[in-house]
Amino acid sequence: MSTPLISVVDDDASVRAATENLMKSRGYIVQTFASAEDFLRSPRLNETSCVISDLQMPVMSGLDLLAEMRARGHGVPFIFITAFPNDRVRASALDAGAIGFLAKPFAGHTLIECLDAALQENRDGGHT
Amino acid sequence: MHNQISNFKRSATQFAFGSITLAVVTLASFYLQTHFAAMALVYLLVILLFSLIGSFVASYALSVLAIAALAYCFVPPAFSLRIDDPQALPVVVAFLTVSIVGTHLIGRVRQEREATHEAAAQLRRGAADLKDREKRWRAIFEHNPAMYFMLDEAGTVLNVNTFGATQLGYARDELIGQSVLGIFLEEDRAFVHKCVRTCLEDIGQSHTWDVQKIRKDGSVLWVRENAKAMLWADDQPIVLIACEDVTERKRTELALQRSEAHLAQAQELSHTGSFGWNVATGEVFWSKENFRIFQLDPQTAPAPELVVERTHPDDKASVQEIIDRAMRDPRDFEHEYRLLLPDGSVKHIHARARATRTATGDIEFVGAATDITAARQVEQQLRRSEAYLAEAQRLSHTGSWSWDLYSLDFVYRSAEVDRLFGFEPQETVSIETIRSRVHPDDLPRLQEVQRQAIEGKEERFEYDFRILLADGGIRRIHSVAHVVVGSDGNVRELIGTHMDVTEQYAARERLENTLAALRESEQRFRDYAETASDWLWETGPDHQVTHLSEHTSAAGILATGLMGLPRWDIACDVEEEPEKWRQHRATLEAHLPFRDLVYRTVNRMGSPIYVRTSGKPFFDLNGNFLGYRGVSTDITALIRGDQTEQELRKAQAELAHVTRVTTLGELTTSIAHEINQPLAAIISNADACLGWMGRQTPDLSAARCSVEWIIEDAIRASEVIRRIRALAKKGEIEMVPLDINDVVKDVIALVARELVNHRVTLKTKLTEALPAILGDRIQLQQVIINLVMNGIEAMDAVTDRTRELVIQSSEDDTGYVQLTVTDCGVGIAEDDTDRVLDPFFTTKSSGLGMGLSICRSIVEAHAGRLSVVRKQGPGASFRFDLPLHKELVP
């Protein structure tokens, strides 16, 4: 099993860089995108093992991205991170099939645990 | 011993065979009747013959035997040793002499020959031995597991052992005749050359050095070389080098060095010094970082007393106690204290030590001291950030809450909610208690609004109500809330904010009253202006009134009985403004004309009035001063109007502040977001930093980089807080030269999240290098925020096109800078265009209708104008024009 590729989508440059830094320090391979549209254009879309995405982004939100990915037939697990959490958003994110929902600021190990769970599920369940 | 025995055997054998031979010869001579001389000759021959065998003693004994035989057998009478015949005596003597000399001579000759043989044999043995030894040395040279090289003066390899050549991956022939430098790294060649030179200059002295060699396949090995120069047979110097492969040792050494360097660097990076302290011997070890933390010279002898010496006076006692206790009772310890360093700085130190037992049984403390100053500062900053958020709620009088509809209790309520309702913090609040605090007139409506919201599962609903305070006062609350739908599809929770708008109402009321007062005063001024007119007066040489025009008393403007009084006796403000009157009297004394003197007096009814007067002196034909003539005007209405206007301005400024703080309340979630983003980045980077340092080989540069990002994000968070504080500040208006683009950029930073949340794309068309305008940064920010928030709200209903907001700045040639905010929302109804900037005009259910009117007041106070721009297509466009900063206009 090769090292999984993690895609981070966040319109905030410093959160993006910090999340990438955290992942890399734990040995993951990471690619980052400033918007959902950029991510959808990525040539390595199919190789992604897990998507960590912000919820509130201009034009295309994290939920829109998840819906688009599912419509395209990608079953890749999604973890949402948001600095604007409330129960309604959390519920709709989990209903839409996200595996994790983290409110910024979150502890690094919380994200790592969530990510490991996502990767485990991806490995067990495979692509739908 | 062996030799002696064999010599003896030989002598005995010689003597035995010699005796037998002599006996045989004697017997034979008896038969043959041989003559005595002949017999002697025969004996002699026998003796000489046997002496050839070797033993001189045996030959000698044989000679004695032969003489005895001669004397006995051949010289009569028998058995006598006497020699009768004198002729025979010489024969006997000659015989004896010849036999002894001959025997001796032969013995010598034989000895010499044997010596020669021996020498030859020894020579042969020596040669064989030498060959053998050379073979052995060569084998040692060849196969000794050390590399040997012989070089000539120029460094050419004269010889190398097979082992050496093989180690380097060469055959011997490939190296011999080549320069030895070829098997060294390019950068080491000068060093090797120097080493060889040193050996040659110092013949016979051995030298040692470590260097790397390269194998034929390019791989490198470390060797320790031991070399010595000596003179060769032809007096030519050669250098002998023996080298030992120390690669493994070197590798261990380098690894050790590296791990020491890693440790030192890790200590430096983590600001952690380590120490050891043997309590029994008093021996103390400090790492380099420890010296750096304590700002001590690494040459200083470390001691626990140095720690106490550096400790902050307030913490000295506790540190001393820890040390004393450690000496009494050797148990692990951990404590935090502060240092006061010579440069005046204060550091926070966290020290931990473990008591261990050394090999000799002593107790030794091994520990680490970490400089946690930065962590403490970040902690403080985080605490401050939280405090700022609470402060923002307090400043904007906005409390947030969440109400559980099942348990009928608060899930969460902020401190500000408690303050608004007058609840104790942590107090359990029943629904009855809440209802009892709400104004009874507002309760039914409030419950109705909530009921509708729950039924309709509304995303957002608003309501206003009043709270009855314990002191009988009233607090007005504007509340915005939304419902939370549970997984069962029912509304489970209400989440909302309560904003205290009491001040807003008060400010609005004051403004309304002031506006009414202004309107009334305007009316009065108009009335007076229409009815009153100026009056004429005359004073004499002593400045006493001599004449007044008729209608003043008829109109009741002036008090009666003014005739004969000087002006300063008529006025009521002489004591209040002595300087004004001193100047006026000086003017009169100098007989100069005066203009627009304003003073206060009373009218006929006793009410205070303000009079403006101007006059000029008049003289007779001879130029003698006669007095003054002039005109006066009642300007009471005008003055009162000015005062009202000042009050109005003050009320407006207050309202502007209240509105600004209200806006902040509306932005609370966005602001929390703006702070949470950098906080998230800070925590992620801090975690990443730990990750980089915790690796098997710590990646220090990545760790350093993470820390730098943490600092950047912390600064970013504090910037947001600075902007909020600036907006919440209720300060004096500060007119300074400003670049309007900078003001726009500050606003964008505050509303960016609001734009994202409402899916609005912001486009800026800012003209570069605009000339400065003179203005108050905070007030102009308020105007722009207001226009932007209005634009965002106006586009909420738009779903069929991109929600785009455009902010444009420009300059025209009439000396004005323009800023335009354009949205593509619902637009403004034709009928409303003229009224939209008026106070209390609003199309929003919750709006006070003050936003745009405040904006207009602010812009007008900046000598500018705010206007609605007619535009093509949907939406609205607002523009304000501000004059350029005068000092900068040529």
CSV table of C-alpha atoms in Angstrom, one decimal, chain B residues 220-531:
chain,number,residue,atom,x,y,z
B,220,VAL,CA,35.3,6.3,0.2
B,221,LEU,CA,37.0,4.9,3.2
B,222,TRP,CA,38.6,6.6,6.2
B,223,VAL,CA,42.2,5.6,7.0
B,224,ARG,CA,44.6,6.4,9.8
B,225,GLU,CA,48.0,6.7,8.2
B,226,ASN,CA,51.3,6.3,10.0
B,227,ALA,CA,54.2,7.4,7.9
B,228,LYS,CA,57.9,7.8,8.2
B,229,ALA,CA,60.6,8.9,5.8
B,230,MET,CA,64.0,7.1,5.6
B,231,LEU,CA,67.0,7.1,3.5
B,232,TRP,CA,67.3,4.3,0.9
B,233,ALA,CA,70.4,2.5,0.0
B,234,ASP,CA,71.5,5.2,-2.6
B,235,ASP,CA,70.8,7.9,0.0
B,236,GLN,CA,67.5,8.7,-1.8
B,237,PRO,CA,64.7,9.3,0.7
B,238,ILE,CA,61.6,7.2,0.6
B,239,VAL,CA,58.4,7.4,2.6
B,240,LEU,CA,56.9,4.4,4.2
B,241,ILE,CA,53.2,4.6,5.0
B,242,ALA,CA,51.1,2.1,6.9
B,243,CYS,CA,47.4,2.7,6.9
B,244,GLU,CA,44.6,1.3,8.9
B,245,ASP,CA,40.9,1.3,7.8
B,246,VAL,CA,39.1,3.4,10.4
B,247,THR,CA,35.9,3.9,8.4
B,248,GLU,CA,33.7,2.2,11.0
B,249,ARG,CA,35.3,4.1,13.9
B,250,LYS,CA,35.1,7.3,12.0
B,251,ARG,CA,31.4,6.6,11.1
B,252,THR,CA,30.6,6.0,14.7
B,253,GLU,CA,32.5,9.1,15.7
B,254,LEU,CA,30.7,11.2,13.1
B,255,ALA,CA,27.4,9.7,14.1
B,256,LEU,CA,28.2,10.6,17.7
B,257,GLN,CA,29.2,14.1,16.7
B,258,ARG,CA,26.1,14.4,14.6
B,259,SER,CA,23.8,13.2,17.3
B,260,GLU,CA,25.6,15.5,19.8
B,261,ALA,CA,25.0,18.4,17.3
B,262,HIS,CA,21.4,17.3,16.9
B,263,LEU,CA,21.0,17.3,20.6
B,264,ALA,CA,22.6,20.7,21.0
B,265,GLN,CA,20.5,22.1,18.2
B,266,ALA,CA,17.3,20.5,19.5
B,267,GLN,CA,18.2,22.0,22.9
B,268,GLU,CA,18.8,25.3,21.2
B,269,LEU,CA,15.6,25.2,19.2
B,270,SER,CA,13.4,23.9,22.1
B,271,HIS,CA,15.2,26.3,24.5
B,272,THR,CA,15.9,23.4,26.7
B,273,GLY,CA,19.1,23.1,28.6
B,274,SER,CA,20.0,19.9,30.4
B,275,PHE,CA,21.9,19.5,33.7
B,276,GLY,CA,23.3,16.9,36.0
B,277,TRP,CA,23.9,17.4,39.7
B,278,ASN,CA,25.6,14.9,42.0
B,279,VAL,CA,24.4,16.0,45.5
B,280,ALA,CA,27.1,14.0,47.3
B,281,THR,CA,30.1,15.3,45.4
B,282,GLY,CA,28.6,18.6,44.5
B,283,GLU,CA,29.6,17.9,40.8
B,284,VAL,CA,27.4,19.9,38.4
B,285,PHE,CA,27.1,19.5,34.6
B,286,TRP,CA,25.3,22.1,32.4
B,287,SER,CA,24.7,21.8,28.6
B,288,LYS,CA,25.5,24.7,26.4
B,289,GLU,CA,21.9,25.7,26.1
B,290,ASN,CA,21.6,25.9,29.8
B,291,PHE,CA,24.4,28.5,29.9
B,292,ARG,CA,22.6,30.4,27.1
B,293,ILE,CA,19.3,30.3,28.9
B,294,PHE,CA,20.9,31.7,32.1
B,295,GLN,CA,23.0,34.1,30.1
B,296,LEU,CA,26.2,32.8,31.6
B,297,ASP,CA,29.6,32.4,30.1
B,298,PRO,CA,30.1,28.6,29.3
B,299,GLN,CA,33.4,28.9,31.0
B,300,THR,CA,31.7,29.5,34.4
B,301,ALA,CA,31.7,26.6,36.8
B,302,PRO,CA,28.0,25.6,37.0
B,303,ALA,CA,26.5,25.4,40.5
B,304,PRO,CA,22.9,25.4,41.9
B,305,GLU,CA,23.7,28.8,43.5
B,306,LEU,CA,24.0,30.4,40.1
B,307,VAL,CA,20.4,29.4,39.5
B,308,VAL,CA,19.3,31.2,42.6
B,309,GLU,CA,21.4,34.2,41.7
B,310,ARG,CA,19.7,34.6,38.4
B,311,THR,CA,16.2,34.0,39.7
B,312,HIS,CA,13.6,36.7,39.9
B,313,PRO,CA,13.6,38.2,43.4
B,314,ASP,CA,9.9,37.1,43.8
B,315,ASP,CA,10.8,33.5,43.1
B,316,LYS,CA,14.1,33.2,44.8
B,317,ALA,CA,12.7,31.8,48.0
B,318,SER,CA,10.8,29.0,46.3
B,319,VAL,CA,13.8,28.0,44.1
B,320,GLN,CA,16.1,27.9,47.2
B,321,GLU,CA,13.6,25.7,48.9
B,322,ILE,CA,13.5,23.3,46.0
B,323,ILE,CA,17.3,23.1,46.1
B,324,ASP,CA,17.4,22.6,49.8
B,325,ARG,CA,14.7,19.9,49.7
B,326,ALA,CA,16.5,18.1,46.9
B,327,MET,CA,19.6,17.9,49.1
B,328,ARG,CA,17.7,16.6,52.1
B,329,ASP,CA,15.3,14.3,50.3
B,330,PRO,CA,16.6,13.1,46.9
B,331,ARG,CA,13.3,12.8,45.0
B,332,ASP,CA,12.2,13.9,41.5
B,333,PHE,CA,11.3,17.6,41.3
B,334,GLU,CA,9.5,19.9,38.9
B,335,HIS,CA,8.9,23.6,39.2
B,336,GLU,CA,8.4,26.8,37.4
B,337,TYR,CA,10.1,30.1,38.1
B,338,ARG,CA,11.2,33.3,36.5
B,339,LEU,CA,14.7,34.6,35.8
B,340,LEU,CA,15.7,38.2,36.0
B,341,LEU,CA,18.6,38.5,33.6
B,342,PRO,CA,21.3,41.1,33.5
B,343,ASP,CA,19.8,42.8,30.4
B,344,GLY,CA,16.6,43.3,32.5
B,345,SER,CA,14.6,40.7,30.6
B,346,VAL,CA,12.4,38.2,32.4
B,347,LYS,CA,12.3,34.6,31.3
B,348,HIS,CA,9.9,31.8,32.4
B,349,ILE,CA,11.6,28.6,33.2
B,350,HIS,CA,10.2,25.1,33.6
B,351,ALA,CA,12.6,22.8,35.3
B,352,ARG,CA,12.2,19.0,35.9
B,353,ALA,CA,14.7,16.6,37.4
B,354,ARG,CA,14.8,13.0,38.1
B,355,ALA,CA,16.8,11.5,41.0
B,356,THR,CA,19.0,8.6,39.7
B,357,ARG,CA,21.6,6.5,41.4
B,358,THR,CA,25.1,6.5,40.0
B,359,ALA,CA,27.4,3.5,39.6
B,360,THR,CA,29.0,4.5,42.9
B,361,GLY,CA,25.7,4.6,44.7
B,362,ASP,CA,25.5,8.4,44.9
B,363,ILE,CA,22.3,10.3,44.1
B,364,GLU,CA,22.4,12.3,41.0
B,365,PHE,CA,19.8,14.6,39.6
B,366,VAL,CA,19.4,14.6,35.9
B,367,GLY,CA,17.1,17.2,34.5
B,368,ALA,CA,16.1,19.7,31.9
B,369,ALA,CA,15.3,23.4,32.1
B,370,THR,CA,13.1,24.8,29.4
B,371,ASP,CA,12.7,28.4,28.5
B,372,ILE,CA,8.9,28.6,28.2
B,373,THR,CA,8.7,32.4,27.9
B,374,ALA,CA,7.4,32.2,24.3
B,375,ALA,CA,4.7,29.7,25.3
B,376,ARG,CA,3.7,31.8,28.3
B,377,GLN,CA,3.4,34.8,26.0
B,378,VAL,CA,1.3,32.9,23.4
B,379,GLU,CA,-0.9,31.6,26.3
B,380,GLN,CA,-1.3,35.1,27.5
B,381,GLN,CA,-2.1,36.3,24.0
B,382,LEU,CA,-4.7,33.5,23.5
B,383,ARG,CA,-6.2,34.3,26.9
B,384,ARG,CA,-6.3,37.9,25.8
B,385,SER,CA,-7.9,37.0,22.4
B,386,GLU,CA,-10.7,35.2,24.3
B,387,ALA,CA,-11.0,38.2,26.6
B,388,TYR,CA,-11.2,40.4,23.5
B,389,LEU,CA,-14.1,38.4,22.1
B,390,ALA,CA,-15.9,38.7,25.4
B,391,GLU,CA,-15.0,42.4,25.4
B,392,ALA,CA,-16.4,42.7,21.8
B,393,GLN,CA,-19.7,41.2,23.1
B,394,ARG,CA,-19.7,43.6,26.0
B,395,LEU,CA,-18.8,46.6,23.9
B,396,SER,CA,-21.5,45.8,21.3
B,397,HIS,CA,-23.9,44.8,24.1
B,398,THR,CA,-24.6,41.6,22.3
B,399,GLY,CA,-25.2,38.4,24.1
B,400,SER,CA,-25.5,35.0,22.4
B,401,TRP,CA,-27.6,32.1,23.6
B,402,SER,CA,-29.0,28.7,22.7
B,403,TRP,CA,-32.3,27.5,24.1
B,404,ASP,CA,-33.3,23.8,24.2
B,405,LEU,CA,-37.0,23.4,23.5
B,406,TYR,CA,-37.3,20.0,25.1
B,407,SER,CA,-35.6,20.6,28.4
B,408,LEU,CA,-36.7,24.3,28.4
B,409,ASP,CA,-33.3,25.4,29.5
B,410,PHE,CA,-30.4,27.3,28.1
B,411,VAL,CA,-27.8,25.0,26.4
B,412,TYR,CA,-25.5,28.0,26.4
B,413,ARG,CA,-25.7,31.7,27.3
B,414,SER,CA,-22.9,34.2,27.2
B,415,ALA,CA,-22.0,36.4,30.1
B,416,GLU,CA,-23.6,39.3,28.2
B,417,VAL,CA,-27.0,37.6,28.2
B,418,ASP,CA,-26.7,37.3,32.0
B,419,ARG,CA,-25.9,41.0,32.2
B,420,LEU,CA,-28.7,42.0,30.0
B,421,PHE,CA,-31.4,40.1,32.0
B,422,GLY,CA,-29.7,40.6,35.3
B,423,PHE,CA,-29.1,36.9,35.9
B,424,GLU,CA,-26.4,35.5,38.2
B,425,PRO,CA,-23.7,33.7,36.2
B,426,GLN,CA,-24.2,29.9,36.5
B,427,GLU,CA,-27.7,30.5,37.9
B,428,THR,CA,-30.3,28.0,36.6
B,429,VAL,CA,-33.0,30.1,34.9
B,430,SER,CA,-36.5,28.8,34.5
B,431,ILE,CA,-38.7,29.9,31.7
B,432,GLU,CA,-40.9,31.7,34.3
B,433,THR,CA,-38.0,33.8,35.5
B,434,ILE,CA,-37.3,34.9,32.0
B,435,ARG,CA,-40.9,35.7,31.3
B,436,SER,CA,-41.1,37.7,34.6
B,437,ARG,CA,-38.2,39.9,33.4
B,438,VAL,CA,-39.8,40.7,30.0
B,439,HIS,CA,-42.1,43.7,29.8
B,440,PRO,CA,-45.7,42.4,30.1
B,441,ASP,CA,-46.8,44.4,27.1
B,442,ASP,CA,-44.1,42.7,24.9
B,443,LEU,CA,-44.5,39.1,26.2
B,444,PRO,CA,-47.5,37.9,24.0
B,445,ARG,CA,-45.9,39.3,20.8
B,446,LEU,CA,-42.6,37.7,21.6
B,447,GLN,CA,-44.2,34.3,22.2
B,448,GLU,CA,-46.2,34.6,19.0
B,449,VAL,CA,-43.1,35.4,17.0
B,450,GLN,CA,-41.2,32.4,18.5
B,451,ARG,CA,-44.2,30.1,17.9
B,452,GLN,CA,-44.4,31.1,14.3
B,453,ALA,CA,-40.7,30.6,13.8
B,454,ILE,CA,-40.8,27.1,15.3
B,455,GLU,CA,-43.8,26.1,13.2
B,456,GLY,CA,-42.3,27.6,10.0
B,457,LYS,CA,-38.8,26.3,10.8
B,458,GLU,CA,-37.5,29.7,10.0
B,459,GLU,CA,-33.9,30.3,9.1
B,460,ARG,CA,-33.9,33.7,10.6
B,461,PHE,CA,-36.4,35.7,12.6
B,462,GLU,CA,-36.2,38.9,14.5
B,463,TYR,CA,-38.1,40.5,17.3
B,464,ASP,CA,-37.8,43.5,19.7
B,465,PHE,CA,-38.8,43.4,23.3
B,466,ARG,CA,-38.1,45.3,26.6
B,467,ILE,CA,-36.6,44.0,29.8
B,468,LEU,CA,-37.8,45.3,33.1
B,469,LEU,CA,-34.8,46.1,35.3
B,470,ALA,CA,-34.7,45.6,39.0
B,471,ASP,CA,-34.3,49.4,39.5
B,472,GLY,CA,-37.5,49.9,37.5
B,473,GLY,CA,-35.6,50.9,34.3
B,474,ILE,CA,-36.2,49.5,30.9
B,475,ARG,CA,-33.7,47.8,28.6
B,476,ARG,CA,-34.6,47.5,24.9
B,477,ILE,CA,-33.5,44.4,23.2
B,478,HIS,CA,-33.3,43.6,19.5
B,479,SER,CA,-33.0,39.8,19.0
B,480,VAL,CA,-32.0,37.8,15.9
B,481,ALA,CA,-32.4,34.0,16.0
B,482,HIS,CA,-32.8,30.9,14.0
B,483,VAL,CA,-34.2,27.4,14.6
B,484,VAL,CA,-32.2,24.2,14.7
B,485,VAL,CA,-33.9,21.1,13.3
B,486,GLY,CA,-33.1,17.8,14.9
B,487,SER,CA,-32.6,14.5,13.2
B,488,ASP,CA,-36.3,13.7,13.8
B,489,GLY,CA,-37.3,16.7,11.7
B,490,ASN,CA,-38.6,18.7,14.7
B,491,VAL,CA,-37.3,22.0,15.9
B,492,ARG,CA,-35.0,21.1,18.8
B,493,GLU,CA,-33.2,24.4,19.6
B,494,LEU,CA,-33.3,28.1,19.1
B,495,ILE,CA,-30.0,29.9,18.7
B,496,GLY,CA,-29.8,33.7,18.7
B,497,THR,CA,-28.4,36.9,19.8
B,498,HIS,CA,-29.8,39.6,22.1
B,499,MET,CA,-28.5,43.1,21.3
B,500,ASP,CA,-29.0,45.9,23.7
B,501,VAL,CA,-30.5,48.8,21.6
B,502,THR,CA,-31.5,50.9,24.5
B,503,GLU,CA,-28.9,53.5,23.8
B,504,GLN,CA,-29.9,53.5,20.1
B,505,TYR,CA,-33.5,54.2,21.0
B,506,ALA,CA,-32.3,56.9,23.4
B,507,ALA,CA,-30.0,58.4,20.8
B,508,ARG,CA,-32.8,58.3,18.3
B,509,GLU,CA,-35.2,60.0,20.7
B,510,ARG,CA,-32.6,62.6,21.4
B,511,LEU,CA,-32.0,63.1,17.7
B,512,GLU,CA,-35.8,63.4,17.1
B,513,ASN,CA,-36.1,66.0,19.9
B,514,THR,CA,-33.1,67.9,18.7
B,515,LEU,CA,-34.4,67.9,15.1
B,516,ALA,CA,-37.7,69.2,16.4
B,517,ALA,CA,-35.9,71.8,18.4
B,518,LEU,CA,-33.9,72.8,15.3
B,519,ARG,CA,-37.0,73.0,13.2
B,520,GLU,CA,-38.6,75.2,15.8
B,521,SER,CA,-35.6,77.4,16.1
B,522,GLU,CA,-35.4,77.7,12.4
B,523,GLN,CA,-39.0,78.8,12.4
B,524,ARG,CA,-38.4,81.3,15.1
B,525,PHE,CA,-35.4,82.7,13.3
B,526,ARG,CA,-37.5,83.1,10.2
B,527,ASP,CA,-40.3,84.8,12.2
B,528,TYR,CA,-37.9,87.2,13.8
B,529,ALA,CA,-36.1,87.9,10.6
B,530,GLU,CA,-39.4,88.8,9.0
B,531,THR,CA,-40.6,91.0,11.8
